[in-house]
Structures are given as structure tokens and as C-alpha cells.
Short mmCIF file of C-alpha atoms in Angstrom, two decimals:
data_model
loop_
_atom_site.label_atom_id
_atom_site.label_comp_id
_atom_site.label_asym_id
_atom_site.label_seq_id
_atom_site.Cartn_x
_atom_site.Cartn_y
_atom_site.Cartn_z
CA UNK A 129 43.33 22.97 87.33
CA UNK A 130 41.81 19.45 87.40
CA UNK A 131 44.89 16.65 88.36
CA UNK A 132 44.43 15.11 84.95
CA UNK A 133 45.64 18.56 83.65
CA UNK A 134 49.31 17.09 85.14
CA UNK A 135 50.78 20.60 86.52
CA UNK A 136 54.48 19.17 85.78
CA UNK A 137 54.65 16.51 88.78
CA UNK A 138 57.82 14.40 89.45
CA UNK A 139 58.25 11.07 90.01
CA UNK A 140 58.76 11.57 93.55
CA UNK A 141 55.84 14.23 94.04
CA UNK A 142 53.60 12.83 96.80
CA UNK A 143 49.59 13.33 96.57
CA UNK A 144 47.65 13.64 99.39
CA UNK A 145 44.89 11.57 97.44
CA UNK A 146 44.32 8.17 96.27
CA UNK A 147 47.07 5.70 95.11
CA UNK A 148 50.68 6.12 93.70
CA UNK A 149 50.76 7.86 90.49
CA UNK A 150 52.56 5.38 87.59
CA UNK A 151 54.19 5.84 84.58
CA UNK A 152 52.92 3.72 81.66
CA UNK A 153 56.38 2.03 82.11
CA UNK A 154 55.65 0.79 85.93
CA UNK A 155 52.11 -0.52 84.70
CA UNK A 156 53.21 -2.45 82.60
CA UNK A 157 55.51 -3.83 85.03
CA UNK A 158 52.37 -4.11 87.56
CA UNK A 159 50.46 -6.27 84.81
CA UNK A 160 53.20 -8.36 84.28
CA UNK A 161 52.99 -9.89 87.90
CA UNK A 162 49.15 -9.80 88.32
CA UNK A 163 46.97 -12.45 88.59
CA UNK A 164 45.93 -14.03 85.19
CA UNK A 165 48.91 -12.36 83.17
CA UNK A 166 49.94 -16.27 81.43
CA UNK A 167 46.18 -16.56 80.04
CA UNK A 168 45.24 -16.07 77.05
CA UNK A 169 43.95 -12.17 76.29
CA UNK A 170 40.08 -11.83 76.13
CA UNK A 171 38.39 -10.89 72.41
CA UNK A 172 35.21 -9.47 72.10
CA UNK A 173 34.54 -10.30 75.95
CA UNK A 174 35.35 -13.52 75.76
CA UNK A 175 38.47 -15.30 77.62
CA UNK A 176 39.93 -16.95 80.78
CA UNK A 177 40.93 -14.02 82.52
CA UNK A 178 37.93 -11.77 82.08
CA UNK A 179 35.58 -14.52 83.32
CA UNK A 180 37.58 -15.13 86.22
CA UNK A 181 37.28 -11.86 87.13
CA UNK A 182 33.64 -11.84 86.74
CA UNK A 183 33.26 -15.02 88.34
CA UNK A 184 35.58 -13.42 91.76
CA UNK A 185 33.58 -9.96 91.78
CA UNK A 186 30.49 -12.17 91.84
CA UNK A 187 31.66 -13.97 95.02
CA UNK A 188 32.55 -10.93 96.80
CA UNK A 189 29.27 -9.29 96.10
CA UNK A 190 27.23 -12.52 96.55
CA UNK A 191 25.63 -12.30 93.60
CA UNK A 192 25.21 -15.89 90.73
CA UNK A 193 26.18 -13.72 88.19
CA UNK A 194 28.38 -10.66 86.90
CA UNK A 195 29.48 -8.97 83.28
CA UNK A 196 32.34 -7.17 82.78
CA UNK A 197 31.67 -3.46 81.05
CA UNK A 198 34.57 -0.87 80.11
CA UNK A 199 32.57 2.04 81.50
CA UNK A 200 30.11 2.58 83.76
CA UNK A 201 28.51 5.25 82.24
CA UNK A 202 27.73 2.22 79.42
CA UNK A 203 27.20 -0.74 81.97
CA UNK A 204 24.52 1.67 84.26
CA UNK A 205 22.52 3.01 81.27
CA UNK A 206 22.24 -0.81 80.04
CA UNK A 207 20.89 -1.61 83.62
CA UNK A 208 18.55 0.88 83.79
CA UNK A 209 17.10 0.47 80.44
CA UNK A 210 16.18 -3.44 81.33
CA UNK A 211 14.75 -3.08 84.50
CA UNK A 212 12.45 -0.20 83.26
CA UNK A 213 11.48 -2.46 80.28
CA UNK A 214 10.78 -5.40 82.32
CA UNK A 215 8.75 -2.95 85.10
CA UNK A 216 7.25 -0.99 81.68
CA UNK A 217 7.49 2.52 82.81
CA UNK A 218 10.61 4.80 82.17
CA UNK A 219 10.48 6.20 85.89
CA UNK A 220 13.87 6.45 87.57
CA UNK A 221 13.91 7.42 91.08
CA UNK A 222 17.52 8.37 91.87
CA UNK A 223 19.20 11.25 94.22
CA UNK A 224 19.43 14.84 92.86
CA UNK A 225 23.06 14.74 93.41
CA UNK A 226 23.67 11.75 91.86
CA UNK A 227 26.58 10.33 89.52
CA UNK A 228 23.70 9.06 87.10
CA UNK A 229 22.00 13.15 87.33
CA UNK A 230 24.99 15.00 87.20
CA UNK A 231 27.98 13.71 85.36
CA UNK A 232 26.83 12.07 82.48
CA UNK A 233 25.19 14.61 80.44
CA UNK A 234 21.51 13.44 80.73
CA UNK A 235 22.66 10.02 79.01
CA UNK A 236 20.02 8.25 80.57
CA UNK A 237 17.01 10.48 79.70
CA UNK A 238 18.46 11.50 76.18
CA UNK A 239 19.51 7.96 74.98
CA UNK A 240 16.96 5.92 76.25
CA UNK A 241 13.73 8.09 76.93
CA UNK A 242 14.04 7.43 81.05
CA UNK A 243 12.12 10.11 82.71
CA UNK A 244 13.57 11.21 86.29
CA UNK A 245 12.14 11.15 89.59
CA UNK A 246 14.34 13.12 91.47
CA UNK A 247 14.82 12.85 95.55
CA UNK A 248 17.01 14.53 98.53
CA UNK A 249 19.10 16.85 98.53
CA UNK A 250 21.78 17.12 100.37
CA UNK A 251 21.42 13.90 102.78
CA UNK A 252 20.17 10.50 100.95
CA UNK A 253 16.79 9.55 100.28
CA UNK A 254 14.47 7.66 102.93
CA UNK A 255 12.12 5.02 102.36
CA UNK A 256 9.64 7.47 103.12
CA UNK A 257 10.05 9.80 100.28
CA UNK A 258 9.86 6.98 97.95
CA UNK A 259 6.41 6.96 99.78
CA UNK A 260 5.32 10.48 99.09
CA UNK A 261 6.07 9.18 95.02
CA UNK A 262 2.77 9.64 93.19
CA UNK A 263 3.63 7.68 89.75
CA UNK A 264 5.20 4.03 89.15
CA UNK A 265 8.38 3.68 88.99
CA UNK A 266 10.41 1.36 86.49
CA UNK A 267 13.63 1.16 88.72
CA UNK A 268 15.27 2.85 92.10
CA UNK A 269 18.61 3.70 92.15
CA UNK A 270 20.55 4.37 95.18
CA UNK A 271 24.60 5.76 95.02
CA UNK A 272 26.93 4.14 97.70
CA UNK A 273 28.55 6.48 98.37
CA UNK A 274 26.84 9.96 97.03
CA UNK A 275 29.91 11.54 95.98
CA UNK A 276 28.55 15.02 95.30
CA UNK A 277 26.78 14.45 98.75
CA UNK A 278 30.46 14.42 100.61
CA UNK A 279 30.55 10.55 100.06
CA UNK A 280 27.73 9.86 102.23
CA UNK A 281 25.82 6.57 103.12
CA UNK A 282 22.29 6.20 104.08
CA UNK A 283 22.16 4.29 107.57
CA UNK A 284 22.03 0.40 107.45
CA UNK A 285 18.28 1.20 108.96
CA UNK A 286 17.44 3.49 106.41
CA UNK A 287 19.02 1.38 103.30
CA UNK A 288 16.70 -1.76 104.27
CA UNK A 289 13.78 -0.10 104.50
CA UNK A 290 14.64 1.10 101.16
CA UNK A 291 15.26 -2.66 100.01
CA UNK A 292 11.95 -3.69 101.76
CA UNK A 293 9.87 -0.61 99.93
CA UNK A 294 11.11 -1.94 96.66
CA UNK A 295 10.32 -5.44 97.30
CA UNK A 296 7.25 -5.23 98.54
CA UNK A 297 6.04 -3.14 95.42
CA UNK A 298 7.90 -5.60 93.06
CA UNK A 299 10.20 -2.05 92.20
CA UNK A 300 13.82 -3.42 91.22
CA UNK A 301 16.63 -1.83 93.40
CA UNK A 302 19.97 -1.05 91.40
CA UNK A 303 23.06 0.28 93.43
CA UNK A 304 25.03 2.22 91.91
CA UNK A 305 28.37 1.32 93.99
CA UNK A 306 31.02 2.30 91.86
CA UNK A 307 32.70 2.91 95.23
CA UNK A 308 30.72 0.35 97.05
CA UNK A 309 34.28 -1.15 98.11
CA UNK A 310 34.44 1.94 100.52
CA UNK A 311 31.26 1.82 102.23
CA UNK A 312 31.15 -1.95 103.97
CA UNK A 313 33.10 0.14 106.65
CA UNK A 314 30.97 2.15 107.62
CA UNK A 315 27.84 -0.22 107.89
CA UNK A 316 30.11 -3.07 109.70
CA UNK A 317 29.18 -5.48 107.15
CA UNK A 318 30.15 -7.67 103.87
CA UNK A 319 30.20 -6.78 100.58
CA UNK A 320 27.94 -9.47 100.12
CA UNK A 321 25.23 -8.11 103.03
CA UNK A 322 24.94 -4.97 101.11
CA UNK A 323 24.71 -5.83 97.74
CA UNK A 324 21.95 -8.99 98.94
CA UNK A 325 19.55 -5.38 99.27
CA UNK A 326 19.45 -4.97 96.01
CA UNK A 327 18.31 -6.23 92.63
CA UNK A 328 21.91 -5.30 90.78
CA UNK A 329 24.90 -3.20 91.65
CA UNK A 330 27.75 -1.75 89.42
CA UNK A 331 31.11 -1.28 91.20
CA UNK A 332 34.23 0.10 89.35
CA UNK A 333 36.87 -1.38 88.72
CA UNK A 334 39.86 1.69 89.18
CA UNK A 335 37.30 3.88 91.88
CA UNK A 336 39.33 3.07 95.28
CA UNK A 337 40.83 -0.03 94.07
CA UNK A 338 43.03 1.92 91.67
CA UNK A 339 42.57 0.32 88.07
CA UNK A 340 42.95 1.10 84.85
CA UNK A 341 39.42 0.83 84.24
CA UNK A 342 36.13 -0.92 83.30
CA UNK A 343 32.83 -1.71 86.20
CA UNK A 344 31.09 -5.15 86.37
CA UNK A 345 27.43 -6.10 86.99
CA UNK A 346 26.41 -8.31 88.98
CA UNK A 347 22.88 -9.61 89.95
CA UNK A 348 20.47 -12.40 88.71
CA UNK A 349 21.54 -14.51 85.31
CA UNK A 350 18.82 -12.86 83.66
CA UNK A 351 18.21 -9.50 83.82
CA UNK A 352 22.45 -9.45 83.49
CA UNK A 353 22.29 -11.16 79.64
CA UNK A 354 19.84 -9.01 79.39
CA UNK A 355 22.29 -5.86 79.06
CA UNK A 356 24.54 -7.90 76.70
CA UNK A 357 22.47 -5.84 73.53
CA UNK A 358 22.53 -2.22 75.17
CA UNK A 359 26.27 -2.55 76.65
CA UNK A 360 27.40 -3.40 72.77
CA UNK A 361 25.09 -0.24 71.11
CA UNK A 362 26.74 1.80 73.41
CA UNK A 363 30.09 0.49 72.21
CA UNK A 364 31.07 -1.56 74.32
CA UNK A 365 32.47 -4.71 72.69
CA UNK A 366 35.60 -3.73 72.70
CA UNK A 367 38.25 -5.63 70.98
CA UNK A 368 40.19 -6.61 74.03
CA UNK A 369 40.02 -5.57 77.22
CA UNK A 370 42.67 -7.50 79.30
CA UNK A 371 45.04 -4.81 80.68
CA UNK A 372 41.88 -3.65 82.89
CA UNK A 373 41.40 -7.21 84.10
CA UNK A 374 44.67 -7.83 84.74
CA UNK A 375 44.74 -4.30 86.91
CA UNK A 376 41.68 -4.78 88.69
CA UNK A 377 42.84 -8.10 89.77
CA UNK A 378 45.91 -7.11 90.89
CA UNK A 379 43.96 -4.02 92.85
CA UNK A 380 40.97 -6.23 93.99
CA UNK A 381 44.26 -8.15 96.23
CA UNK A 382 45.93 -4.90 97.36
CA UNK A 383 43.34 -2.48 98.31
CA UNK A 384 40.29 -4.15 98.92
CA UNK A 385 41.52 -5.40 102.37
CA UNK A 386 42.49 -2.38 103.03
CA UNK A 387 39.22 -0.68 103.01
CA UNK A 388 38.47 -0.46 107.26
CA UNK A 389 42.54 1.18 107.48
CA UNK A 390 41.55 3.73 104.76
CA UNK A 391 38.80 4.70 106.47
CA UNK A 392 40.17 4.87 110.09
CA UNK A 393 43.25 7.27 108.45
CA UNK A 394 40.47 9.11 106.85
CA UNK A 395 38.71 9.82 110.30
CA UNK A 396 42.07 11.20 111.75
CA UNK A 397 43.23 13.16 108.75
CA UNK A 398 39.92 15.34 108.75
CA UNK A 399 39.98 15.15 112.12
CA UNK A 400 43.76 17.19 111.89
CA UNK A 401 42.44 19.46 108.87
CA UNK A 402 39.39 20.40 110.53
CA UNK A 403 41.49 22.75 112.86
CA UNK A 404 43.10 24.50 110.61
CA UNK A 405 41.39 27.76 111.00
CA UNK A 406 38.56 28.52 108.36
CA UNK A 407 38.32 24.74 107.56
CA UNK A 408 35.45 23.03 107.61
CA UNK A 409 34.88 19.74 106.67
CA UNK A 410 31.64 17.74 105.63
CA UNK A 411 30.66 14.86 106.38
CA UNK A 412 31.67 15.35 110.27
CA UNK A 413 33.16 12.55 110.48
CA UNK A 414 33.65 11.08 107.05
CA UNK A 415 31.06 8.27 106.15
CA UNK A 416 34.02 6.53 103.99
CA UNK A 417 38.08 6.95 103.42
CA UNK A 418 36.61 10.21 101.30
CA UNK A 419 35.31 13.85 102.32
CA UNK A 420 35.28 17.05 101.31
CA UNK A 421 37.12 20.18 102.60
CA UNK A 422 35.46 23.75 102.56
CA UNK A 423 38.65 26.56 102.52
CA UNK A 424 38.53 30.25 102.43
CA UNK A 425 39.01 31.94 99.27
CA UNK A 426 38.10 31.35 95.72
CA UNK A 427 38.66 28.26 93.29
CA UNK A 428 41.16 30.81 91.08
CA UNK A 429 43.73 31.65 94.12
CA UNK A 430 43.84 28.45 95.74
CA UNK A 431 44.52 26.50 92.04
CA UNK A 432 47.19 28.98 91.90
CA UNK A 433 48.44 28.47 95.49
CA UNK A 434 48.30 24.39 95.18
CA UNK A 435 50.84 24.67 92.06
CA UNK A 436 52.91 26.78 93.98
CA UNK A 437 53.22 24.39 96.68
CA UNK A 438 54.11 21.93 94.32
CA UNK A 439 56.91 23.58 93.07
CA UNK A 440 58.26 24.53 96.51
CA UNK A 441 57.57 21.48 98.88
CA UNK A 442 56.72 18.64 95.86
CA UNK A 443 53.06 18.22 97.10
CA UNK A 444 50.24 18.13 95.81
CA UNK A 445 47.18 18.40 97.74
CA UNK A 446 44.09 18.90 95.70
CA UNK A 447 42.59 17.63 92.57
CA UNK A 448 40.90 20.56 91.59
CA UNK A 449 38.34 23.45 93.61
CA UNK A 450 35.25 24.25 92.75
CA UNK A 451 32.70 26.71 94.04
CA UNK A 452 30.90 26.16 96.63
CA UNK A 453 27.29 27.23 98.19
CA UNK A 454 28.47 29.32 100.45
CA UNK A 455 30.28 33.06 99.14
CA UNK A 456 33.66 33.12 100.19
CA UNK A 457 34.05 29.03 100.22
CA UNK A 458 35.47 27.01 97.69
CA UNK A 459 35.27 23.17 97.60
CA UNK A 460 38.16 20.10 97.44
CA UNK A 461 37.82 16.49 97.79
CA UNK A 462 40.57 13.84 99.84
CA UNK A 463 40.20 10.64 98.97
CA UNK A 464 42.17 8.66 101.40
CA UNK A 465 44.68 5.58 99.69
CA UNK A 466 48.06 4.08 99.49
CA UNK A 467 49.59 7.81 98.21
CA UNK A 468 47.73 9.42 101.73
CA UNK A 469 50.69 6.96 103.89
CA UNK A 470 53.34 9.75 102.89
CA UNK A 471 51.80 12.45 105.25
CA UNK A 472 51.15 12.19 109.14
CA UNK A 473 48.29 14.13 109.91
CA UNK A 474 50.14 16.96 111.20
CA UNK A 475 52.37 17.73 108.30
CA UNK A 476 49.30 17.66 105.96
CA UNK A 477 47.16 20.11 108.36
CA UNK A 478 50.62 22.71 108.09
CA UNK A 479 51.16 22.17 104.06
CA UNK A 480 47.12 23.27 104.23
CA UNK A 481 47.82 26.33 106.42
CA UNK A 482 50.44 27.32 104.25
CA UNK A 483 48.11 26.53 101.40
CA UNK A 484 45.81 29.01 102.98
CA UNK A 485 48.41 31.65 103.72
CA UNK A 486 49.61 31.63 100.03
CA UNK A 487 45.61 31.86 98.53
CA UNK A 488 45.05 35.20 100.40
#
């Protein structure tokens, strides 16, 4: 059971995960009192509001210009299909566990004819295996975070000489930092420092800051016009978009400086579920406020066991499982915001124990 399935929750059911759950009723009570709600709504991705968002997501990733997109599925596709135009070969070099390779049903080779150069494995790519590349390539992408890697980062070392391979070929660099709010962190530096490696980046707009919705682009004037055409044959001129704007910049003010805390709560909490016995966590210590946790047993039992702790302690502590690698091993993700305040450490290591206890 995924957590969009909604097992039955309450309003006062606490999730070990993310942000506070709303009812449609409490966001439209958020959107009343965020920033921008007396402007006029945007049409056809024009208006006050939405460019004032651009304009601030620009600033905090350094970057002269940004677009607003409803999905990133739409605004990364659009992205890649410029830069490989402008390069003139359909060559993608991207991570084999990337968001781009593994969650969007081959949109990228199947819409637009973008052939894949696939690198790593389980740890990012290196400079060096962009090296060992025999072809041209049209565009690099790198994932900041790799979700499906465990939310891992490349090191600050590794990520310039990444940058400085690209740039000295004339290769465009895209990040693809739909969390990219959770990873400054871990390298000790701005927004702005990271995104300055890279030709364009895509951040999301509800991914850790907890909106409704929608990514931006940012990067050079041209090359981000230049998507205006693909983002609207995808669909994506939509009518009005101004509840996500109004969401993200009410979440852009209330998580986004919270970013280091998450993180440092993130590093004790796996910390206290790593000794629960037959836990294992990965990374060791999380790269971000996100990680996954490897439990005994299989992905059938312990969806079973999580609803039952629901309905006897009002928890809930995992999205979903899913198999893992390993036999006997399933797989869960935390991702550590606002909602993750309601446990100590302790309390959510025993509610996994009993978790456990009730999956055997």
C-alpha cells in the first residue's frame, strides 16, 4: 500500500515522513495567507505572482533567468530536447538509477528520439566515466539527490570535475535537482554555488518544500525561451496555475531554512533505527534529511503490519515497501520534515521494533 492509497488516517495520525498532511479545507486556508494571495491569478503563464516566483527561485539558484512548469516530467523533457538540439546529437548521459531512467516511462527516448548513455550504478557517476564515453554527447544530466540511489550526492570534488569535463568539451550540464533544496547541506554551500556548476537545473516545487506542485527552470535567457514550445506540446499551458505559486511561496519561507535542521534530525533518527536489530540503513549516514531503511521480511507482511500500527498507536511509518536486492529484505524510504518533529528518536526506533515483531 502506497500512502496515496490513504489507509483511513485521522486528522491527528502522525507520519514519520515529510510535512503535515492537510485537508483541502486547511489549504485553502494556507493560500489565503501566502505571499502573493491579493494579485491578480496568472492565465496561460502569465501574471504577477507567477513571475515573482520565477524571478525569487532565480535568485536563490543564481541563475538570470527561470520558467515556471506544472510538472517536471514536462519541464525536464523540454530541457533535454534543447540542449541536444543545440549540441546536435540525441546522447543523454544520465545515472542508471535515475528519476529521468526509471519513473517516467522512457518519456524521454519515446517522445523525443533521445538515445541513453547510461552510467553508475549504485554510487554516482565520476568525471572519469564520462571519460571512458566513446560517442558525443548532446547533454549530461546529473540527479541531486539520486533518490533510487538512497538520496545520495556525488562529493563537491567529484561534482566539479564533472562541471569542468562538460565545459571543457562545450557538453551542457543539466541538474536535475528536484530535491536540490536538500543537498546544499551536505556540500556546506549555497544554492547558488551548486547550481553555478551547471548549464540548467529543475527543482520542484512540493519535493521537500511541501507544495502543491509545479518545478521551475532556471539557467541562461536563452536556452530557457527556448523550452517555451516543448513545455506547451507537452501540455503544459495550463489555464491557471496560481494555487501552486501561492504554495510554493508560502513553502519556499517555511522549509527552505530549514534544510541544515532536517538534515541534522535525519542523521540522529537513522542513527536510532539503525539499532533496531535486522535494520540496516543506507546511506551510512544519510547524504540528505532522506534514506532508506532495509527490514526483515517481505513487502506483503510489513504493508500489513504498518496498517495495523495505524489502527492501534495512530502512526504511520512508511509510504510503501518494495523489494529489495537482497532475499529476505524489503525496502522503505524516511524522508525527514515538519511531520518527523512528532517522534523523538527513541519512540520511532520502538514503534519500528514493534513494526518488526508484528511482520513475522
Amino acid at each position: 500500500m502506497h500512502l496515496r492509497d490513504d489507509p483511513g488516517w485521522r486528522a491527528d495520525t502522525r507520519f514519520l515522513s515529510h510535512h503535515e498532511r492537510r485537508s483541502a479545507a486547511e489549504w485553502l486556508d494556507r493560500l489565503r495567507e501566502a505571499p502573493g494571495v491579493d494579485a491578480l491569478p496568472d492565465v496561460y503563464n502569465e501574471g504577477p505572482g507567477l513571475r515573482e516566483l520565477e524571478t525569487e527561485v532565480a535568485g536563490l539558484l543564481g541563475k538570470p533567468a527561470a520558467r515556471f512548469v506544472p510538472k517536471g516530467v514536462i519541464a525536464q523533457q523540454a530541457m533535454l530536447r534543447v540542449w541536444t538540439e543545440r549540441s546536435g546529437t540525441p546522447a543523454v548521459a544520465l545515472h542508471s538509477r535515475s528519476h529521468l531512467e526509471l519513473d517516467e516511462d522512457g518519456g524521454y527516448q519515446r517522445l523525443h528520439g533521445l538515445v541513453p548513455v547510461r552510467l553508475g550504478t549504485w554510487d554516482p557517476f565520476t568525471a572519469a566515466e564520462l571519460d571512458a564515453v566513446a560517442e558525443r554527447l548532446g547533454v549530461v544530466v546529473v540527479e541531486l539527490p539520486i533518490r533510487r540511489s538512497g538520496h545520495k550526492l556525488p562529493s563537491w570534488d567529484e561534482l566539479t570535475a564533472i562541471s569542468a569535463w562538460c565545459r571543457e568539451r562545450g557538453v551542457p550540464l543539466h541538474f536535475d535537482g528536484a530535491r536540490l533544496w536538500e543537498s546544499a547541506p551536505y556540500y556546506g554551500r549555497t544554492l547558488a554555488e551548486i547550481a553555478a556548476l551547471a548549464d540548467s537545473v529543475y527543482v520542484s516545487l512540493y519535493k521537500t518544500i511541501g507544495g502543491l506542485g509545479g518545478c521551475v527552470l532556471a539557467g541562461e535567457p536563452t536556452p530557457i525561451a527556448r523550452t517555451r514550445p516543448w513545455t506547451t506540446r507537452h501540455g503544459g499551458n495550463l489555464y491557471t496555475v496560481f494555487p501552486y505559486v501561492l504554495a510554493a511561496r508560502a513553502g519556499l519561507r517555511e522549509h527552505l531554512p530549514r534544510m541544515a535542521e532536517y538534515r541534522e534530525r535525519a542523521l540522529s533518527l537513522a542513527a536510532a533505527l539503525a539499532r533496531v536489530p535486522g535494520v540496516r540503513i543506507a546511506p551510512e549516514p544519510p547524504h540528505t534529511n532522506a534514506f532508506q531503511v532495509y527490514l526483515p521480511g517481505t513487502p506483503d507482511r510489513l504493508t500489513a503490519a504498518n496498517r495495523v500500527l495505524l489502527e492501534r498507536e495512530n502512526v504511520w511509518l512508511f509510504a510503501h515497501f518494495t523489494e529489495s536486492q537482497v532475499p529476505g529484505l524489503a525496502m522503505a524510504e524516511v524522508g525527514v520534515g515538519s511531520a518527523t518533529a512528532a517522534f523523538t528518536d527513541d519512540e520511532a526506533a520502538a514503534l519500528l521494533a514493534r513494526l518488526l515483531d508484528e511482520a513475522r
